Each structure stands twice: as structure tokens, then as C-alpha cells.
């Protein structure tokens, strides 16, 4: 069985959003894409290898999921869960 996690929880644990509620709002408004498909459900499952595209501040982030975190840890731990696909540093 492939390990997966809800998209809102992953975005929060990977420290892209300060609260899980903000991550849920972005998903329910359709402002997040998984593998080029717009997502409206906060419970959409993510798995390793998926590509996420979403607005982050004034830029658009495109990232590949490398792992599913077990907790919302420090930033350095969160950064090891993904890699940038397009020129974001």
C-alpha cells in the first residue's frame, strides 16, 4: 500500500501555511493543483512523487513531494519533504 496524506495536512506540516485552516481554505477554493488537476477537496490524498502547484505569497510554487512527514517539525525537517520543480529557491 502506498503511503498517502490529506493535502491540507501535508501543506501545513511542510510549513507552507501557518495554520491547517488556511491550507484547507486554499484547497476548497481550488487554488491548489495536484499533477495539473485543480483540487477542491481538503481530503484529497497526496503521495510521494505528486507535483503540487499553488500560490505562495507573490509567487507560484511548483514542488515535487519527496516524503510524507509524520509531524509538523522544524523548518529544515519540512524542507526535506519536497523539492522545487521550477526555479524557486
CSV table of C-alpha atoms in Angstrom, one decimal:
chain,number,residue,atom,x,y,z
A,1,UNK,CA,0.0,0.0,0.0
A,2,UNK,CA,1.3,3.4,-0.9
A,3,UNK,CA,1.6,5.9,1.9
A,4,UNK,CA,-0.6,9.0,1.4
A,5,UNK,CA,-1.8,12.0,3.4
A,6,UNK,CA,-4.5,14.6,3.1
A,7,UNK,CA,-3.4,17.6,1.1
A,8,UNK,CA,-4.3,20.2,3.7
A,9,UNK,CA,-2.4,18.4,6.4
A,10,UNK,CA,0.7,17.9,4.2
A,11,UNK,CA,0.7,21.6,3.2
A,12,UNK,CA,0.5,22.6,6.9
A,13,UNK,CA,3.1,20.1,8.1
A,14,UNK,CA,5.5,21.1,5.3
A,15,UNK,CA,5.1,24.7,6.6
A,16,UNK,CA,3.7,26.3,3.6
A,17,UNK,CA,0.7,27.6,5.6
A,18,UNK,CA,0.7,28.8,9.2
A,19,UNK,CA,-2.5,27.0,10.1
A,20,UNK,CA,-4.2,24.0,8.7
A,21,UNK,CA,-7.3,26.1,8.3
A,22,UNK,CA,-5.5,28.3,5.7
A,23,UNK,CA,-4.4,25.2,3.8
A,24,UNK,CA,-8.0,24.0,3.8
A,25,UNK,CA,-9.2,27.3,2.5
A,26,UNK,CA,-6.7,27.3,-0.4
A,27,UNK,CA,-7.8,23.8,-1.3
A,28,UNK,CA,-11.5,24.4,-1.1
A,29,UNK,CA,-11.2,27.5,-3.3
A,30,UNK,CA,-9.4,25.4,-5.9
A,31,UNK,CA,-6.2,27.3,-5.6
A,32,UNK,CA,-4.0,24.2,-5.4
A,33,UNK,CA,-3.3,21.7,-8.3
A,34,UNK,CA,-2.0,18.2,-7.9
A,35,UNK,CA,-0.4,16.8,-11.1
A,36,UNK,CA,-2.0,19.7,-13.1
A,37,UNK,CA,-5.5,18.9,-11.8
A,38,UNK,CA,-7.3,21.5,-9.7
A,39,UNK,CA,-8.2,20.3,-6.2
A,40,UNK,CA,-11.3,21.4,-4.3
A,41,UNK,CA,-11.4,18.7,-1.6
A,42,UNK,CA,-9.2,19.2,1.5
A,43,UNK,CA,-9.1,15.4,2.0
A,44,UNK,CA,-7.5,14.8,-1.5
A,45,UNK,CA,-4.8,12.2,-0.9
A,46,UNK,CA,-1.2,13.1,-1.7
A,47,UNK,CA,1.6,10.6,-2.3
A,48,UNK,CA,5.3,10.7,-2.9
A,49,UNK,CA,6.1,11.8,-6.5
A,50,UNK,CA,3.0,14.1,-6.8
A,51,UNK,CA,3.6,17.6,-8.2
A,52,UNK,CA,1.9,20.5,-6.4
A,53,UNK,CA,1.3,23.9,-7.9
A,54,UNK,CA,-0.1,26.7,-5.7
A,55,UNK,CA,0.3,30.5,-5.0
A,56,UNK,CA,2.6,31.2,-2.2
A,57,UNK,CA,2.8,34.9,-1.4
A,58,UNK,CA,3.5,36.8,-4.6
A,59,UNK,CA,5.0,33.7,-6.4
A,60,UNK,CA,3.7,30.4,-7.8
A,61,UNK,CA,5.3,27.3,-6.2
A,62,UNK,CA,5.8,24.1,-8.1
A,63,UNK,CA,7.1,21.3,-5.9
A,64,UNK,CA,7.5,17.5,-6.0
A,65,UNK,CA,6.6,15.6,-2.9
A,66,UNK,CA,9.6,13.5,-1.6
A,67,UNK,CA,8.1,12.2,1.6
A,68,UNK,CA,5.1,12.3,3.9
A,69,UNK,CA,6.0,13.9,7.2
A,70,UNK,CA,4.9,12.3,10.5
A,71,UNK,CA,4.6,15.6,12.3
A,72,UNK,CA,4.9,19.3,11.9
A,73,UNK,CA,8.5,19.7,12.8
A,74,UNK,CA,11.2,22.4,12.3
A,75,UNK,CA,11.6,24.1,9.0
A,76,UNK,CA,14.7,22.1,8.0
A,77,UNK,CA,12.8,18.9,8.5
A,78,UNK,CA,9.8,20.3,6.5
A,79,UNK,CA,12.1,21.3,3.6
A,80,UNK,CA,13.4,17.8,3.2
A,81,UNK,CA,9.8,16.6,2.3
A,82,UNK,CA,9.8,18.3,-1.1
A,83,UNK,CA,11.9,19.7,-3.9
A,84,UNK,CA,11.4,22.6,-6.2
A,85,UNK,CA,10.5,21.7,-9.7
A,86,UNK,CA,10.7,25.2,-11.2
A,87,UNK,CA,13.3,27.8,-10.4
A,88,UNK,CA,12.1,28.6,-6.8
A,89,UNK,CA,14.8,28.8,-4.2
